[in-house]
Short mmCIF file of the C-alpha atoms (twelve columns), coordinates in Angstrom:
data_MODEL
# 
_entry.id   MODEL 
# 
loop_
_atom_site.group_PDB 
_atom_site.id 
_atom_site.type_symbol 
_atom_site.label_atom_id 
_atom_site.label_alt_id 
_atom_site.label_comp_id 
_atom_site.label_asym_id 
_atom_site.label_seq_id 
_atom_site.Cartn_x 
_atom_site.Cartn_y 
_atom_site.Cartn_z 
_atom_site.pdbx_PDB_model_num 
ATOM 1   C CA . UNK A 1   -107.346 168.212 60.602 1 
ATOM 2   C CA . UNK A 2   -105.578 171.253 62.569 1 
ATOM 3   C CA . UNK A 3   -105.642 169.212 65.949 1 
ATOM 4   C CA . UNK A 4   -103.914 166.098 64.065 1 
ATOM 5   C CA . UNK A 5   -101.557 168.321 62.366 1 
ATOM 6   C CA . UNK A 6   -100.874 170.005 65.931 1 
ATOM 7   C CA . UNK A 7   -100.512 166.397 67.649 1 
ATOM 8   C CA . UNK A 8   -98.109  165.269 65.165 1 
ATOM 9   C CA . UNK A 9   -96.157  168.489 65.254 1 
ATOM 10  C CA . UNK A 10  -95.866  168.227 69.129 1 
ATOM 11  C CA . UNK A 11  -94.652  164.626 68.844 1 
ATOM 12  C CA . UNK A 12  -92.131  165.374 66.336 1 
ATOM 13  C CA . UNK A 13  -90.858  168.400 68.360 1 
ATOM 14  C CA . UNK A 14  -90.739  166.234 71.700 1 
ATOM 15  C CA . UNK A 15  -88.746  163.621 69.845 1 
ATOM 16  C CA . UNK A 16  -86.156  166.011 68.419 1 
ATOM 17  C CA . UNK A 17  -85.524  167.462 71.718 1 
ATOM 18  C CA . UNK A 18  -85.135  164.012 73.313 1 
ATOM 19  C CA . UNK A 19  -82.677  162.856 70.481 1 
ATOM 20  C CA . UNK A 20  -79.402  164.234 71.965 1 
ATOM 21  C CA . UNK A 21  -80.374  162.131 75.026 1 
ATOM 22  C CA . UNK A 22  -79.831  159.060 73.309 1 
ATOM 23  C CA . UNK A 23  -76.337  157.469 74.356 1 
ATOM 24  C CA . UNK A 24  -73.685  157.275 71.522 1 
ATOM 25  C CA . UNK A 25  -72.783  153.556 70.378 1 
ATOM 26  C CA . UNK A 26  -69.770  152.180 72.097 1 
ATOM 27  C CA . UNK A 27  -67.600  152.090 69.056 1 
ATOM 28  C CA . UNK A 28  -67.502  155.711 68.732 1 
ATOM 29  C CA . UNK A 29  -66.041  156.374 71.929 1 
ATOM 30  C CA . UNK A 30  -62.216  155.129 72.196 1 
ATOM 31  C CA . UNK A 31  -61.769  152.535 75.072 1 
ATOM 32  C CA . UNK A 32  -59.991  154.027 78.012 1 
ATOM 33  C CA . UNK A 33  -59.734  151.307 80.601 1 
ATOM 34  C CA . UNK A 34  -61.132  147.902 80.861 1 
ATOM 35  C CA . UNK A 35  -59.700  145.004 83.191 1 
ATOM 36  C CA . UNK A 36  -59.070  142.621 80.214 1 
ATOM 37  C CA . UNK A 37  -58.611  142.796 76.634 1 
ATOM 38  C CA . UNK A 38  -55.956  144.482 74.237 1 
ATOM 39  C CA . UNK A 39  -57.120  147.994 74.985 1 
ATOM 40  C CA . UNK A 40  -56.875  148.098 78.980 1 
ATOM 41  C CA . UNK A 41  -54.712  150.746 80.652 1 
ATOM 42  C CA . UNK A 42  -53.593  147.700 82.974 1 
ATOM 43  C CA . UNK A 43  -51.730  146.258 79.878 1 
ATOM 44  C CA . UNK A 44  -49.390  149.407 79.729 1 
ATOM 45  C CA . UNK A 45  -48.688  149.548 83.475 1 
ATOM 46  C CA . UNK A 46  -44.943  149.259 84.507 1 
ATOM 47  C CA . UNK A 47  -41.427  150.640 84.157 1 
ATOM 48  C CA . UNK A 48  -40.384  150.662 80.542 1 
ATOM 49  C CA . UNK A 49  -36.607  151.198 79.598 1 
ATOM 50  C CA . UNK A 50  -34.975  151.836 76.274 1 
ATOM 51  C CA . UNK A 51  -31.363  151.134 75.520 1 
ATOM 52  C CA . UNK A 52  -28.796  152.516 73.366 1 
ATOM 53  C CA . UNK A 53  -26.396  150.771 71.433 1 
ATOM 54  C CA . UNK A 54  -23.939  151.265 74.178 1 
ATOM 55  C CA . UNK A 55  -26.133  149.423 76.699 1 
ATOM 56  C CA . UNK A 56  -26.953  152.450 78.558 1 
ATOM 57  C CA . UNK A 57  -30.574  153.543 79.216 1 
ATOM 58  C CA . UNK A 58  -31.598  156.722 77.531 1 
ATOM 59  C CA . UNK A 59  -35.482  156.675 77.883 1 
ATOM 60  C CA . UNK A 60  -37.719  155.514 81.031 1 
ATOM 61  C CA . UNK A 61  -41.633  155.495 80.872 1 
ATOM 62  C CA . UNK A 62  -43.116  154.944 84.225 1 
ATOM 63  C CA . UNK A 63  -46.979  154.252 83.996 1 
ATOM 64  C CA . UNK A 64  -49.410  153.537 86.863 1 
ATOM 65  C CA . UNK A 65  -53.100  152.987 86.722 1 
ATOM 66  C CA . UNK A 66  -55.133  154.996 88.806 1 
ATOM 67  C CA . UNK A 67  -58.846  153.889 88.824 1 
ATOM 68  C CA . UNK A 68  -60.018  154.911 85.059 1 
ATOM 69  C CA . UNK A 69  -56.834  157.119 84.491 1 
ATOM 70  C CA . UNK A 70  -53.192  156.453 83.797 1 
ATOM 71  C CA . UNK A 71  -50.428  158.475 85.655 1 
ATOM 72  C CA . UNK A 72  -46.839  158.457 84.633 1 
ATOM 73  C CA . UNK A 73  -43.925  160.285 83.363 1 
ATOM 74  C CA . UNK A 74  -41.775  159.757 80.185 1 
ATOM 75  C CA . UNK A 75  -37.799  160.842 80.662 1 
ATOM 76  C CA . UNK A 76  -35.316  161.144 77.932 1 
ATOM 77  C CA . UNK A 77  -31.818  161.410 78.143 1 
ATOM 78  C CA . UNK A 78  -29.210  163.288 76.244 1 
ATOM 79  C CA . UNK A 79  -28.034  160.721 73.815 1 
ATOM 80  C CA . UNK A 80  -26.281  160.858 70.215 1 
ATOM 81  C CA . UNK A 81  -28.443  159.216 67.568 1 
ATOM 82  C CA . UNK A 82  -28.064  158.217 63.852 1 
ATOM 83  C CA . UNK A 83  -30.118  159.391 61.013 1 
ATOM 84  C CA . UNK A 84  -33.129  157.249 61.464 1 
ATOM 85  C CA . UNK A 85  -33.395  158.244 65.149 1 
ATOM 86  C CA . UNK A 86  -31.772  155.373 67.022 1 
ATOM 87  C CA . UNK A 87  -29.830  155.649 69.930 1 
ATOM 88  C CA . UNK A 88  -26.236  155.023 69.641 1 
ATOM 89  C CA . UNK A 89  -24.841  156.496 72.845 1 
ATOM 90  C CA . UNK A 90  -26.108  158.397 76.019 1 
ATOM 91  C CA . UNK A 91  -24.267  161.270 77.125 1 
ATOM 92  C CA . UNK A 92  -26.616  161.937 79.912 1 
ATOM 93  C CA . UNK A 93  -28.865  159.224 81.159 1 
ATOM 94  C CA . UNK A 94  -32.560  160.329 82.010 1 
ATOM 95  C CA . UNK A 95  -33.286  161.676 85.429 1 
ATOM 96  C CA . UNK A 96  -36.714  162.221 87.266 1 
ATOM 97  C CA . UNK A 97  -35.918  166.049 87.595 1 
ATOM 98  C CA . UNK A 98  -36.528  166.166 84.048 1 
ATOM 99  C CA . UNK A 99  -39.205  163.786 83.377 1 
ATOM 100 C CA . UNK A 100 -42.384  164.853 81.293 1 
ATOM 101 C CA . UNK A 101 -45.666  164.149 83.157 1 
ATOM 102 C CA . UNK A 102 -47.816  162.168 80.954 1 
ATOM 103 C CA . UNK A 103 -51.471  163.580 80.057 1 
ATOM 104 C CA . UNK A 104 -54.193  162.885 77.831 1 
ATOM 105 C CA . UNK A 105 -53.781  158.871 77.820 1 
ATOM 106 C CA . UNK A 106 -56.006  157.097 75.553 1 
ATOM 107 C CA . UNK A 107 -55.514  153.427 74.404 1 
ATOM 108 C CA . UNK A 108 -57.122  152.213 71.267 1 
ATOM 109 C CA . UNK A 109 -56.181  149.346 69.382 1 
ATOM 110 C CA . UNK A 110 -53.416  148.388 71.724 1 
ATOM 111 C CA . UNK A 111 -51.670  151.592 71.209 1 
ATOM 112 C CA . UNK A 112 -51.514  153.832 74.056 1 
ATOM 113 C CA . UNK A 113 -51.403  157.625 72.988 1 
ATOM 114 C CA . UNK A 114 -50.530  160.516 75.298 1 
ATOM 115 C CA . UNK A 115 -49.006  163.769 75.788 1 
ATOM 116 C CA . UNK A 116 -45.695  164.739 77.215 1 
ATOM 117 C CA . UNK A 117 -44.106  168.323 77.924 1 
ATOM 118 C CA . UNK A 118 -45.751  171.508 76.274 1 
ATOM 119 C CA . UNK A 119 -43.472  172.802 73.587 1 
ATOM 120 C CA . UNK A 120 -42.742  176.630 73.083 1 
ATOM 121 C CA . UNK A 121 -45.546  176.826 70.204 1 
ATOM 122 C CA . UNK A 122 -48.199  175.818 72.647 1 
ATOM 123 C CA . UNK A 123 -48.676  172.317 71.327 1 
ATOM 124 C CA . UNK A 124 -47.402  169.117 73.259 1 
ATOM 125 C CA . UNK A 125 -44.765  166.466 72.834 1 
ATOM 126 C CA . UNK A 126 -47.010  163.615 71.586 1 
ATOM 127 C CA . UNK A 127 -45.998  159.683 72.025 1 
ATOM 128 C CA . UNK A 128 -47.475  156.370 71.072 1 
ATOM 129 C CA . UNK A 129 -46.409  153.385 72.945 1 
ATOM 130 C CA . UNK A 130 -47.476  149.959 71.195 1 
ATOM 131 C CA . UNK A 131 -47.223  146.825 73.310 1 
ATOM 132 C CA . UNK A 132 -45.536  143.996 71.097 1 
ATOM 133 C CA . UNK A 133 -45.780  141.334 73.777 1 
ATOM 134 C CA . UNK A 134 -45.950  141.057 77.587 1 
ATOM 135 C CA . UNK A 135 -42.603  142.714 78.055 1 
ATOM 136 C CA . UNK A 136 -41.694  144.541 74.960 1 
ATOM 137 C CA . UNK A 137 -43.052  147.574 73.193 1 
ATOM 138 C CA . UNK A 138 -42.092  150.540 70.701 1 
ATOM 139 C CA . UNK A 139 -42.254  154.118 71.522 1 
ATOM 140 C CA . UNK A 140 -42.666  156.647 68.883 1 
ATOM 141 C CA . UNK A 141 -42.088  160.461 69.431 1 
ATOM 142 C CA . UNK A 142 -44.531  161.799 67.031 1 
ATOM 143 C CA . UNK A 143 -43.368  164.315 64.556 1 
ATOM 144 C CA . UNK A 144 -39.832  163.505 64.631 1 
ATOM 145 C CA . UNK A 145 -37.722  160.755 63.272 1 
ATOM 146 C CA . UNK A 146 -38.617  158.506 65.819 1 
ATOM 147 C CA . UNK A 147 -42.295  158.396 64.471 1 
ATOM 148 C CA . UNK A 148 -40.824  156.269 61.521 1 
ATOM 149 C CA . UNK A 149 -38.276  154.336 63.291 1 
ATOM 150 C CA . UNK A 150 -39.647  153.807 67.045 1 
ATOM 151 C CA . UNK A 151 -37.486  152.860 69.877 1 
ATOM 152 C CA . UNK A 152 -37.722  149.502 71.408 1 
ATOM 153 C CA . UNK A 153 -38.889  149.474 74.989 1 
ATOM 154 C CA . UNK A 154 -38.479  146.373 77.666 1 
ATOM 155 C CA . UNK A 155 -40.882  146.547 80.771 1 
ATOM 156 C CA . UNK A 156 -38.341  146.033 83.565 1 
ATOM 157 C CA . UNK A 157 -41.007  146.387 86.458 1 
ATOM 158 C CA . UNK A 158 -44.760  145.496 86.410 1 
ATOM 159 C CA . UNK A 159 -46.746  148.289 88.291 1 
ATOM 160 C CA . UNK A 160 -48.562  146.916 91.367 1 
# 
């Protein structure tokens, strides 16, 4: 009886140690990149611009796929907006020198989430870019009025 119990205990112990080596199901890990499908980084590549009511560009998002990562920047100019967060007029356009480097880019359910600049409190500016169609998207600057009223963007240049 003791040998049978020892074999059973050894089997259970071995099984317990091997269990963490089992791969996680695919649905638990967010899709980062595929060549096809809604959750592809390639779908977001390009230069996206947002215009104010006065016709001037106030935000530029540049995205490039680098193997399985997304590199890019987001640059927001100085603007005058209304209460819901819409741009009314631009007082200084976005410039590359003030662009925020994009980090931690993840695509899930056709929404690209990423970090922008580091804030004084140690956190990061958080963005979400949702594609509407091939050439149109919406940009949310999270934890601001723009989160509830996203900025419309147009893809003005496809990334190569």
